[in-house]
Amino acid sequence: MNLFFSIIVPVYNRPDEVRELLQSLQQQEFTDDFEVVIVEDGSSERSDDIVEGFNENLNISYYFKPNSGPGDSRNFGMQKAKGNYFIILDSDCILPPQYLVEVEKELKANFVHCFGGPDAAHESFTTVQKAINYVMTSIFTTGGIRGGKKSVGKFQPRSFNMGISKTAFEKAGGFGRIHPGEDPDLTFRIWKAGFDSRLFPKAFVYHKRRIDWNKFYIQVNKFGSVRPILNQWHPGTAKLTYWFPSFFMLGLIASIVLLIAKIYLPLLLYGVYFALLFVGAAVQNKNLVVAFYAIFAALTQFTGYGLGFLKSTILLNFSKKEPEELFPKLFFKRKS
């Protein structure tokens, strides 16, 4: 296949992010032509003036549409795109100069119709951003897959850094209305359509999450709520590891209760775990403040995800309502 990349970026009220992303695309070492498709998802703070400033150096197109969510906006962008291979990025990503070179290298060496890349912390990130990035990518928390660890099973790409061929997009039908969770849902349908997915470990992005502790909790809580829905939609994809955050927090509570009976070993084991997490974060970031924040970020992540997962599992199993009725905030209505 003669590759022509179309980079699809949905945007919602983030003009400054668009500027940073386009600046990094402008600095790519990739020498072939590629296009950038910006899809403004009903924003009140539009990015058209910023996009116009890059017209001379990038093959770029800009579309404005009513708000219908990131999944539907990505579908819109891929329908408008001219390329035969789509690269989907979040607007809060910054690309290292070699990104497209690494993607092309992987596809030419071993073509795959769907890929995902990891994310890393940029030196300009705040301490909170670095801590959250660490717990989202560490082997001690998410198993390390987002940070570049090769998957033991099939890799499930995430839409902040995801590639999909035009062929697979058309056959699988694009993203659904659920959010978050639209990326694994699409991946599962891509598998069912007969295509594979793979991790490109060197095609990483700097995922500059504009987030605070409360927003992070809400985000991971939604992640936990979505997973049982995906398990129900796609039988056979469920894994015992999805229960880990729930078991972790229940075990931590039980360990604290056991102190009353002077049973110290369970809490000691948790102490060892947090010590390893602290050391890992300190070594990777060379910053003790980030390491302390990483412990709080891990507790936030496990609590939010674990409670969301338990609540969703119980409701889905003991209610006759459809997921969209039970969790209306996790679904967008199509408008495009």
C-alpha positions as a printed Julia matrix, in Angstrom:
336×3 Matrix{Float64}:
   0.0     0.0    0.0
   1.2     3.5   -0.87
   0.52    5.25   2.39
  -1.03    8.69   2.57
  -1.68    9.77   6.15
  -4.68   11.84   7.19
  -4.34   13.14  10.77
  -7.77   13.54  12.35
  -8.14   15.85  15.37
 -11.48   16.55  17.09
 -11.46   19.82  19.04
 -13.76   21.25  21.69
 -12.92   24.7   23.08
  -9.14   24.14  22.99
  -7.56   26.66  20.55
  -4.27   26.82  22.49
  -3.93   23.05  22.32
  -4.5    23.13  18.56
  -1.65   25.62  18.19
   0.78   23.4   20.12
  -0.23   20.28  18.19
   0.08   22.01  14.81
   3.47   23.4   15.76
   4.67   19.86  16.49
   3.22   18.61  13.19
   5.04   21.41  11.41
   8.31   20.11  12.86
   7.93   16.49  11.7
  10.96   14.82  10.13
   8.62   12.95   7.78
   9.35   14.08   4.21
   6.27   12.79   2.34
   3.03   14.71   2.11
   0.3    14.23   4.72
  -2.9    16.08   5.56
  -4.35   17.39   8.82
  -8.12   17.45   9.37
  -9.32   19.61  12.28
 -12.94   19.0   13.3
 -14.38   21.67  15.58
 -17.09   19.91  17.61
 -19.51   22.78  18.24
 -16.98   24.86  20.19
 -17.74   28.34  21.48
 -13.97   29.04  21.45
 -13.12   28.31  17.84
  -9.71   27.48  16.38
 -10.18   28.67  12.79
  -7.89   31.71  13.16
  -5.13   29.54  14.59
  -5.54   26.9   11.86
  -5.35   29.61   9.2
  -1.9    30.57  10.46
  -0.56   27.13   9.52
  -2.04   26.93   6.01
   1.24   27.81   4.29
   3.25   25.04   5.98
   0.7    22.25   6.43
  -1.85   20.58   4.17
  -4.69   21.36   6.52
  -8.48   21.53   6.41
 -10.87   22.85   9.05
 -14.5    21.88   9.63
 -17.06   23.17  12.12
 -20.02   20.98  13.09
 -22.64   20.79  15.87
 -21.46   19.17  19.09
 -21.92   15.39  18.97
 -18.89   14.07  20.84
 -15.34   13.08  19.9
 -16.22    9.71  18.36
 -18.74   11.15  15.93
 -16.33   14.01  15.15
 -13.56   11.56  14.3
 -15.96    9.71  11.98
 -16.83   13.04  10.35
 -13.14   13.82   9.86
 -12.35   10.41   8.37
 -15.27   10.77   5.95
 -13.85   14.11   4.78
 -10.22   12.94   4.67
  -8.38   12.16   1.44
  -5.87    9.68   2.85
  -5.94    5.89   2.96
  -4.59    5.63   6.52
  -6.01    7.73   9.36
  -4.07    8.79  12.44
  -6.37    9.94  15.24
  -4.99   12.29  17.88
  -6.42   14.21  20.8
  -5.98   17.97  20.66
  -3.95   17.91  23.9
  -1.15   15.87  22.31
   2.26   17.09  21.18
   4.21   14.95  18.71
   7.95   14.37  18.85
   9.65   15.15  15.5
  10.14   11.48  14.59
   6.53   10.4   15.18
   5.36    9.98  11.57
   8.7     8.43  10.58
   8.22    5.76  13.25
   4.62    5.09  12.15
   5.65    4.66   8.53
   8.57    2.43   9.53
   6.29    0.1   11.51
   3.65   -0.1    8.77
   6.18   -0.82   6.03
   7.92   -3.49   8.11
   4.73   -5.27   9.19
   1.51   -3.7    7.94
  -1.47   -3.71  10.27
  -4.89   -2.12   9.79
  -5.04   -0.66  13.3
  -2.33    0.51  15.68
  -1.92    2.39  18.91
   1.0     4.28  20.36
   1.99    5.06  23.96
   2.14    8.43  25.68
   4.96   10.04  27.61
   5.47   13.06  29.87
   7.05   16.12  28.29
   9.56   18.11  30.33
   7.21   21.12  30.21
   4.43   19.24  32.06
   3.41   20.37  35.55
   4.11   18.1   38.54
   0.45   17.05  38.62
   0.46   16.25  34.89
   3.64   14.2   35.3
   2.18   12.3   38.28
  -1.05   11.52  36.42
   0.9    10.54  33.33
   3.01    8.19  35.44
   0.05    6.32  36.96
  -1.65    6.13  33.55
   1.42    4.51  32.0
   3.24    2.67  34.81
   3.58   -1.1   35.0
   2.56   -0.76  38.68
  -0.87    0.67  37.8
  -2.13    0.09  34.25
   0.29   -2.71  33.41
   2.51   -0.36  31.44
   0.73   -0.73  28.1
  -0.02    2.98  27.71
   3.63    3.65  28.47
   4.94    1.35  25.76
   4.97   -2.13  27.3
   4.11   -4.75  24.69
   0.76   -6.37  25.29
   0.56  -10.0   26.29
  -2.71  -10.35  24.39
  -4.15   -8.25  21.62
  -3.42   -4.56  22.0
  -6.37   -2.19  22.45
  -5.39    1.21  20.99
  -6.57    4.42  22.62
  -7.93    7.26  20.53
  -5.49    9.9   21.79
  -2.9     8.12  19.58
  -4.5     5.62  17.23
  -4.19    4.62  13.59
  -6.76    2.91  11.39
  -6.76    2.15   7.69
  -9.58    3.51   5.55
 -10.47   -0.1    4.72
 -10.89   -1.07   8.39
 -12.78    2.14   9.18
 -15.31    1.52   6.42
 -15.77   -2.15   7.29
 -16.02   -1.66  11.08
 -18.27    1.38  10.8
 -16.24    3.88  12.8
 -16.65    5.05  16.38
 -19.86    4.57  18.32
 -21.7     7.06  20.54
 -20.33    5.88  23.88
 -17.7     8.1   25.54
 -15.32    7.23  27.0
 -14.87    3.68  25.74
 -15.43    4.44  22.05
 -11.86    3.38  21.23
 -11.9    -0.2   22.66
 -15.43   -0.62  21.29
 -14.14    0.22  17.79
 -11.09   -2.0   18.29
 -13.29   -4.98  19.18
 -15.39   -4.4   16.05
 -12.21   -4.12  13.97
 -11.15   -7.52  15.31
 -14.55   -8.97  14.51
 -14.2    -7.61  10.96
 -11.06   -9.71  10.54
  -8.33   -7.12  11.14
  -5.55   -7.07  13.72
  -4.2    -4.29  15.94
  -0.69   -3.72  17.23
   1.28   -1.45  19.55
   3.89    0.8   17.9
   6.15    1.36  20.93
   8.28    4.1   19.36
   5.34    6.08  17.97
   4.68    7.89  21.25
   3.06   11.24  21.89
   3.27   13.71  24.75
  -0.28   13.59  26.09
  -0.62   16.95  27.84
  -3.77   16.3   29.84
  -5.35   19.6   30.96
  -6.62   18.11  34.17
  -6.91   18.59  37.93
  -7.58   16.03  40.67
 -11.36   16.33  40.49
 -11.42   16.02  36.69
  -9.05   13.05  36.91
 -11.36   11.28  39.36
 -14.38   11.9   37.11
 -12.44   10.63  34.09
 -11.28    7.36  35.67
 -14.71    6.84  37.24
 -16.18    6.97  33.74
 -13.52    4.54  32.51
 -14.6     2.11  35.22
 -18.29    2.58  34.41
 -17.76    1.95  30.71
 -15.81   -1.29  30.95
 -18.72   -3.56  32.09
 -20.8    -2.13  29.24
 -18.09   -3.12  26.77
 -17.87   -6.56  28.4
 -21.6    -6.95  27.85
 -21.44   -5.76  24.24
 -18.4    -7.85  23.38
 -18.55  -11.19  25.24
 -15.16  -12.83  25.37
 -13.2    -9.61  25.8
 -13.65   -9.42  29.59
 -10.53   -9.94  31.69
 -10.02  -10.61  35.39
  -7.55   -7.69  35.47
 -10.43   -5.24  34.97
 -11.48   -6.1   38.53
  -8.08   -5.18  39.96
  -8.84   -1.55  40.99
 -12.02   -2.66  42.8
 -10.21   -5.51  44.58
  -7.31   -3.17  45.38
  -9.48   -0.6   47.17
 -11.6    -3.21  48.97
  -8.41   -4.92  50.09
  -6.94   -1.64  51.32
 -10.05   -0.94  53.4
  -9.96   -4.49  54.78
  -6.26   -4.11  55.65
  -6.97   -0.96  57.66
  -9.82   -2.71  59.49
  -7.54   -5.67  60.29
  -5.27   -3.32  62.23
  -7.9    -3.42  64.99
  -7.15   -7.13  65.33
  -3.4    -6.35  65.23
  -2.97   -8.08  61.86
  -0.33   -5.99  60.13
   0.84   -8.04  57.14
  -1.83   -6.98  54.59
  -1.24   -3.27  55.21
   2.53   -3.88  55.15
   2.17   -5.37  51.67
   0.29   -2.27  50.56
   3.13   -0.21  52.01
   5.64   -2.14  49.91
   3.51   -1.56  46.81
   3.32    2.21  47.39
   7.05    2.31  48.1
   7.73    0.67  44.72
   5.37    3.12  43.06
   7.12    6.04  44.77
  10.6     4.87  43.75
   9.49    4.19  40.18
   7.95    7.65  39.82
  10.97    9.34  41.44
  13.46    7.56  39.18
  11.48    8.13  35.98
  10.73   11.79  36.67
  13.77   12.64  38.81
  11.44   14.55  41.11
  10.32   13.64  44.63
   7.24   15.89  44.49
   6.02   14.02  41.42
   6.64   10.75  43.29
   4.48   11.86  46.24
   1.77   13.05  43.88
   1.95    9.71  42.05
   0.8     7.89  45.2
  -2.22   10.2   45.5
  -2.88    9.83  41.75
  -2.82    6.03  42.05
  -5.29    6.11  44.96
  -7.53    8.45  42.95
  -7.27    6.21  39.91
  -8.07    2.98  41.73
 -10.89    4.5   43.78
 -12.56    6.22  40.84
 -12.22    3.32  38.43
 -13.01    0.68  41.04
 -16.22    2.35  42.25
 -17.35    3.04  38.69
 -16.7    -0.56  37.7
 -18.57   -2.01  40.71
 -21.58    0.29  40.31
 -21.83   -0.38  36.58
 -21.45   -4.15  37.04
 -24.22   -4.25  39.66
 -26.65   -2.09  37.67
 -26.09   -3.97  34.42
 -26.66   -7.33  36.09
 -29.64   -6.41  38.25
 -31.5    -3.95  36.05
 -33.51   -4.63  32.92
 -32.7    -1.19  31.49
 -30.33   -0.69  28.58
 -26.88    0.87  29.28
 -27.93    4.13  27.61
 -30.85    4.43  30.04
 -28.7     3.61  33.06
 -25.78    5.85  32.08
 -27.08    8.64  29.81
 -24.0    10.8   30.47
 -21.81    8.17  28.79
 -23.57    8.49  25.42
 -23.71   11.25  22.8
 -26.56   11.81  20.39
 -25.55   11.93  16.72
 -26.06   15.3   15.03
 -23.75   15.11  12.03
